[in-house]
Amino acid sequence: MDKSLSLVHVKLLAFDLLSLAQAPTDPQAFSRDGFSLSRAEVLGIVVSRELKPGRFLKFAVDDGTGCVPCILWLNHATSPYFARQRPQGVRLIADVANDQASLVKLGSVARVRGRITSYRGTVQITASSVAVERDPNAEVLHWLDCLRLARRVYGRLGS
Amino acid sequence: MEGSDATVLSIAELLRQHRPFSATSSLRSTSRRRLSPPPPESRRRNEEFRDPDPSPRVLTPLDHPVMLVGTVAIPVRDGDGHCSAALNCSNNGTCFQFSDGASRICCDVLDFSAHLLGKRIRVVAFNFIPFKHGGGFLEIIRWSFAQSHGGLRPCLSSSALALGSDSSSEDCSKARSCVRGVVESISPVSVVPCSSGTSFDSGGARNLRGFLAQLMICGCKLCRSRDITKVLMDNSNGSSESHAYSLPEFVYFCGSASFWHPAITKLIGDVVVLSRLSKKLIYIGKDESQVMFVTTDESLLHLLEKPSRMSTRTSDYSIYTGLVTGIYMQGMVVELDKKVWLLLTDQQFQLPHSLRAGAVVSVKNAHLLHGKYSWAEMLILGGCFRTSILVEAWSPFETSCYIFSDMQSMLGKFIATLSYPARLWVLLTISCFCKKFSGIFLEKEMLGSKKKEGLLQMYVSSHLPSWAFRKRHGVFMEMCKHNLCGFNCELGYTKLRLIVPFSLLVRHCESIWEGLLVESEKACKVSDDDNKSSNLYGVNGSCGQLIKRIIPSDNIGITLLGNLKVSPFTGRLQLADASRSLDVVIPDLPSTWNSNSIYEVICEKNVSDYSIVITGVSQRPGQLRPFDRESFSCRSIFNYTPLVREMGLDISIYFHLKNAKCIDFHETSEDEHEKLGSGSYHILRIVHKFPLLQKLSADPVISASMFVEAIILPWYLFLADKDGVERLPYALMDQLEEAVGRNSNKWADGSSKRLKTDITLSNGDRRFHELNYHKVPCQVIVRGVKTSLPARPGSLGRVKDSSSNGISYKVSPHKIWLEFQPSDISKYQMLNIGGYYILKHGKEEKLRHLEDYARGMKIHFPSETKLWSLSFSPRDTLLHNLPHDSPLCTDQVRLGEETGNFTKKFSGYSSETFPDICLDVSTKAAGPFWMDLLEMEHSLTNPTVNTEDITVSSCSGDMISSLSSKFPSRGRLFPDGDLVSINGDVIAIQRFESTSCNLYPSHENLLTSSQQSRYLIGDTSSIHIHVSTGNGTVHIFGSLRNHAYPIGFGPGVNATFCRILKLSGREGFLLTPISFIKTNSLTMINEQCGTKDSTMQSVSDRRVAFNGSSSGFISELTQDPACSTMQLRCKVIAVHILILEKTNIEMDCLQSGFSHQSSLINIPIAGFVVEDGSSLCFCWANADRASTLLRLNEKLPQTALESTNWTLKWVGKEKNASRASAYYVDRILKKHVKITVRNCGSLLDSSRQDLMISVGSHNVLGNFEEDILKYILLYASFATDWNIVGTAMDINAARQLQKQHFLEMEMELDSIQHMWAVEVSHVNPLTEAKRTIEELLPSGRCND
C-alpha cells in the first residue's frame, strides 16, 4: 500500500509550504523532511488578484503564517494539454474553472488545492480547485488540521 | 360629608343579594389607587399559554353610592363562650363583627383603630363577599363615625377599652398589675380543657379559651410602676421614644378577653398599656412554668400612639409583605408574589377571611427558609404559633373567602410534626397522590381519618428521614420558648423526591422536547445553511423524521409511582395513574409479576434509575414554544389540571425492576404467584410471535386472539415434590412403551387412568425405564420478584430414540401454534422470540398431550396456565459456538444474547435475559440434552425459507388477503421473495402520514373520543426504516399497524425484524402482516440530553457520531482492527464508479400511501476517491450516503446549466434555475432506467478524468444529458469536507463488491486502501475545531 504523500494534497501552513525544497531529480516533486510531496491544500484570505481572461488567474492566499502565490489556469481553449479531449468536456472544465475564478475575491477566505510548482524560484500552487469558505471557523480548523497532521502524520513519516 | 346622598343598605339586604360586589363609588375621585392593588397584568401575560386557570374576575362595582350604618365589634360570645354560629363563620371568634342592629356579619377594617370598636360608624366604601353556605364577609375600606356615639361600655378613661365583662367594678385588689409595651406577637386562640385540672381553673366546668400575647416592655422605672396613671402620663409627655422595649413579657388573654384576638392582632407593633391584670405562674408544659400577666374581668386596654420604629427585633423574625397569588390545599399553602410559599399547617391557625387571592398581606413573625429540593428551589415562609397575617389591601377580585375546615385527621397532626421543607414536600405529595390515585383509592383511604392513618401517611413517613420530624410542644410552650420551633435544619431535602401525576410528567417531557428542538433549530441556523435544505434520504412528501431522545432520571429528578398493568387497549405494559398511563419496558420483569400492583421507581442514585425515551417528529421552528421550566413548580402541581391536548410524542419509560419497589398498600401475599410446584413441565422454545390483530370495530379493547409459534422440546423438566419423588407424566410413559414396542395397554386402558396425569413408578418399572430413558439431573433456581429462592433438585428427561422390530422410534421437536385469548395478553407480551419457557404439564386436557395435538395445529392456551421463562446456565457458552450465517439470512436471532458492548456505555437498555427459572445442567450427563438443543437451534438458523411460514398465516384469516390486496400490480399477484430475519441498528425512520399529530396512539387517551379511536385503531402507517446491519444499511419498507409498533421503537434501537420479505431482484425488504419487530436494545445515537446541558445537534451532526466511533486519519485506518468504524473528515477528489438506478416506484408508493410525482434515485454502489491530507482512500458507498457524497440534494450552480446548454433542452431557464442535481438525474433515469459511470482516466485529477457512461435503455444518452451528468460528478469533487464514518475493507471485500455489481476490477485499485461508508454528513467547522483543539492540547502539554 502506497503510503507516500505524493498523491495526497498535504495540508501545510504557508511558512512550511514556502520553505519546501524542489527535489533535484524530479522537478515535479518537492521534499519536506525527506519525503516527497506534489500536491497541497492551503486556506487563507485572498490578498492579491490578477486576472488575465482566457489565460490565468494569479492570486495570493495569506493564512497568517505566510502568503502563498497561486495560479489558476483558464487557458483550456488554447492549451495543447486539453486538445486531445472532447471539446464539450473541455468546455465543461473551462466553465468550472472560470466559475471558480469568479469566486476568488479580495478578502474572501479561499481553500486552494492543487499541485505544488515552482515559478521563478518560488513555491506556488497550480490550483485544480478553489472553493470559498463562508464559515470563518474554517480558517481555524485548517490551522488545527495542519498542526494535527504535522504531529500525527507528517512528523512520523519524516522521522 | 361623603356618602350623604348614598342609599343605606342593611345587612339583611346584603345577604339577600348573595353575590360579591364592591361598593367603592365614593372612592373614585380620591384614593382609589391607594386602596386597590394594580391589576396584575403580568399574571395574564404569563398565564395566557399554559395556565389553565384564567385570571379571576374583578369584583363588580356598584354603580350607585351605598352606605352601611352600624357598629364594628369584637365577636360577641354566646352562652358557651363561643361566638355566635349564626354568622356561618368558621373562624371561631377571631374576626370582627359588623352589626346594624338587626343582623350581624363578619367584617374586617382596613384602617383599623381600636377606638372604632363599639361606635356607630358609617361604612362608605366596602367589598362584600358572600360565604358559600350563607352569611358573608364585609371588607371595610372607608368608614367614618356616625353622629351618635355609642361605646361598648362606660370606661374609666376615655381611651381605655374594657377587655372583660366587668370593668365597672372598682375592686382591683386582685388585679393591680399593669403592663406597658409593644405588642410583638400573638398566638392563635386555644382552648384549655379545664376539667383536666389545669392551672387555669376558673371554678366552672367550662373550658378556658384564650390566647397569649408577647409584649416587649421597657425596663425603666416608669414602666415598671404599678401606678397606671403614671404609666399613662408618660405617654402624654410624648417621650415614648426614650423607652427601649426589649424585655419580653407575656399576657394571657383568657375568658372573655380572648375575643379580643382580632383587635390585638391589629395592634401588633403598637404600644399598648394593659391594666388591671393579675400576675400568675402558669404551667406552659408538663414541668415548665412561666410567670405571666393574666387578664381578668376588669382588665382594660389603653391605646397609645405607635412608636416610630421597633426598638428590638430578633433576627429570624420577619415581616413579609406581598401579593397573594394563590391559596392551595385548604389554605395550608399560600403563594405570595409567585415566589414565596407561606405554610400555615398548624391546625390552630385560622386564616383571616380577607386572605383572598389578590390581597396584599403582611406576614409577621414567620420563619423565612430557603427550600432546596431536587426539582426546584424556593423561598418558604414557615408559619408558627407566633405568626400573624394582616391584610394590607383587600383583593380586588371575586376570589372567595377561605373557610378553614377542621383538619383534625391524623394526617393533619402528622404534618404539624414536620419541619417546614418537609411539610411543603408532604403537601405537594398529597396534592399529587390524590390526583394520581383519585379513581383507584377512595379519598378516605388515601388521606386517612381521625383514627386511622391513610395510605399517604404510610407512604410519606416511609420516605422522610428521621430528622425531618420534630417534637411539638403545644401553643404555650412554643410561644414562650421560641427556640423550640427552631427550624435550622435545611439540609438533606434534596433527597426528597416528588411524585407527580403522569400527565404532568408528560407535560414536562414535552417542555424538554420543545426546548431541545429550539436549541437544535438554533444550532442548525448557525451551522450549515446549505445542508438544512437537503433531505438526507432523498424522499419527498409529508414525511417526518423521527427523533429520539433519552432523558436519564437524574435529569428529571422525580419518583415514578404507578400501577403496573397491561393495557387492555394496546396490549402493552404500562405504568398508570389516574391521569395517564405510560408505556414501560422492564427487561427483568418476571413472568410471575403482580399485575395491578403499585410500583415505585425512586430516582435517588447518581446513576439512572430509569430513563424516559421520547420519540417524536421534528417540528418547524414556528410551532415550538419556549421551554417551560415551571412544569414541576409548586404552582403547577397545586394548580394542576389534566392536559387537554398533548403534542403526540411517544413517551415511554425504561427501568429495571430491581430499581423499583413494589408498594403493597393492601398487603397481599406474593408467594402464591411465585410458586413453582412439583411435577412435570413441558419445555417450549418460541419461534415467532405474530403481531396483534385488531378487528376493525368501534370497541378499542383488544378482542382478537394472539398467536405464537413455538417448538416443543421432547424433553420434560421434572421437579421433585417434598418427598423427593419424581413423577413421570403419563404421556411420557406412553412414549416409552411405544419406543420399546411394548403394548401400551398397561397405561392406556381405563379412562380413569388416562385422566391421571402423573405416575409414580414402581421399582421394576424404574429399572426398565432407566434403559430407555435419558435423565439429566439439574438444579432449578427460581427467581422471585424480590429475591431468589434456594436451588431445588430436578431433572430433565426424554425417551431415547430406539429401533426395535424394524420400527424406529424417534422423538423430535414439534412445532405448535399457541393461541392466546385477549385476556391473556400479558402472557403474550412476556414471550420473547428465541426464549425458552416451561409450562406445567397435565392439568389441561389439551396440554397433556401437547405433542399429539401439536402436529400442525393451534392450541388454545388456557388462561390459568402459567409460563415461566427459562435459561440454561452453561447455555451462553454453548450457543456462542452455534454457526451464524450472515445476519441477512438467519431466520432467528441469536438467543437472548447481549447485543454488544457499546450498548452499555449509553443510557439505554439492552434486553438482557432475566429468566424466571435458571436450570443448572452443567453435569456430564447433560450431553444428549445439549445435542438436542443444538440440533434444534441449527434447524432454526437454517437460511432456507420455511414453507410452513406461509401456512401459518392462514391461521390468522385476513392476513394473506390483506397482503394480496396491497399489491395488485406488477404482473404478479404477490411480491415474491424469502422471509428472512434481520438484526441491526435502526438509523432512521420515516413515517408517511397525513397528519403529524398523535403519532403513536398507544394510550388510553385515545379513547377520549370514540370517533378518534375508531379512526386510529387498526390504523396502519407506512414507514421506511433505515437499518444498519453488519453489511451496511438496508431499507425496510412497509406498513405497520400501530399495535405492532414496539415500545420506544425509533432511531438508536437495535431491533430484530422477524419474517420480513426479502424482495427478489430488488434491494430492500418488506414488512408483512406477520412480521414482528423485536427490540433488543436501545441506545442513544449521540448524546444524552436533559434540562441541564441540552444541546441537540442538527440532524446531520447528530448522525455523525454514530456509535461513537473514534475519529482519525485515513492513514490510521489500516492500523485499526478490521471491523470497527472510524470517523474521518475527508474530501471527495473524484468519482470513480457509479451506478444510478430508478427505484421501484410503484411499490413504494403503494406502501407509503401517497403517490410521488417523480421517481426516486437508487444508488446501488458508488466508488469515490477520498483524501484527508494524510492519505488517499477508495470509499465505497451506496444509497443515501452515495447520494450525499454526490451532492445530489444540493442545487447545481447556474453555470452548470449554461455550460451544458441544459436550458435549451428543457423549457425555460427560470424553471430550471433552482433545481437540485437529483432533479436532473431523475429526469435522465426516467428515460434510461439505469446509468453506469466509470472513470477510465486519472484516478486523482478530476480535470483529467475520462468518464465512460453507459445506460440501461436502448436509447442513446444525449450530449446534454451526458454533460450534466459529468458536471454533477465534477461538482461532487469540488465539495468541502465530509464527515464519513466508515469501516476499512480489505481488497477481497472490494473485489467481492465489484463482482456483485458486475464491475471490472482495475489493477490500480489494488494498491489503495478501501473503505465502506456507513454514515456521511456535513462538517460543522466549529465543532470540529473544538474537538481538534481538545485532542491537540493534552499532547501539546506533554510535548512541552
Short mmCIF file of C-alpha atoms in Angstrom, two decimals, chain B residues 728 733 736-737 742 746-747 759-772:
data_model
loop_
_atom_site.label_atom_id
_atom_site.label_comp_id
_atom_site.label_asym_id
_atom_site.label_seq_id
_atom_site.Cartn_x
_atom_site.Cartn_y
_atom_site.Cartn_z
CA LEU B 728 -43.40 -39.10 35.23
CA MET B 733 -44.88 -43.35 29.77
CA LEU B 736 -41.70 -45.02 26.46
CA GLU B 737 -43.88 -48.02 25.80
CA ARG B 742 -44.41 -52.81 24.27
CA LYS B 746 -50.94 -51.13 30.63
CA TRP B 747 -51.23 -47.42 30.80
CA ILE B 759 -47.40 -41.65 37.56
CA THR B 760 -45.16 -42.77 40.32
CA LEU B 761 -43.01 -45.59 39.14
CA SER B 762 -42.63 -48.88 40.87
CA ASN B 763 -39.14 -50.23 41.32
CA GLY B 764 -39.46 -52.68 38.47
CA ASP B 765 -40.69 -50.08 36.10
CA ARG B 766 -37.97 -47.74 37.11
CA ARG B 767 -35.27 -50.15 36.13
CA PHE B 768 -36.96 -50.74 32.83
CA HIS B 769 -37.22 -47.08 32.16
CA GLU B 770 -33.70 -46.26 33.01
CA LEU B 771 -32.64 -48.24 30.00
CA ASN B 772 -34.83 -46.39 27.55
#
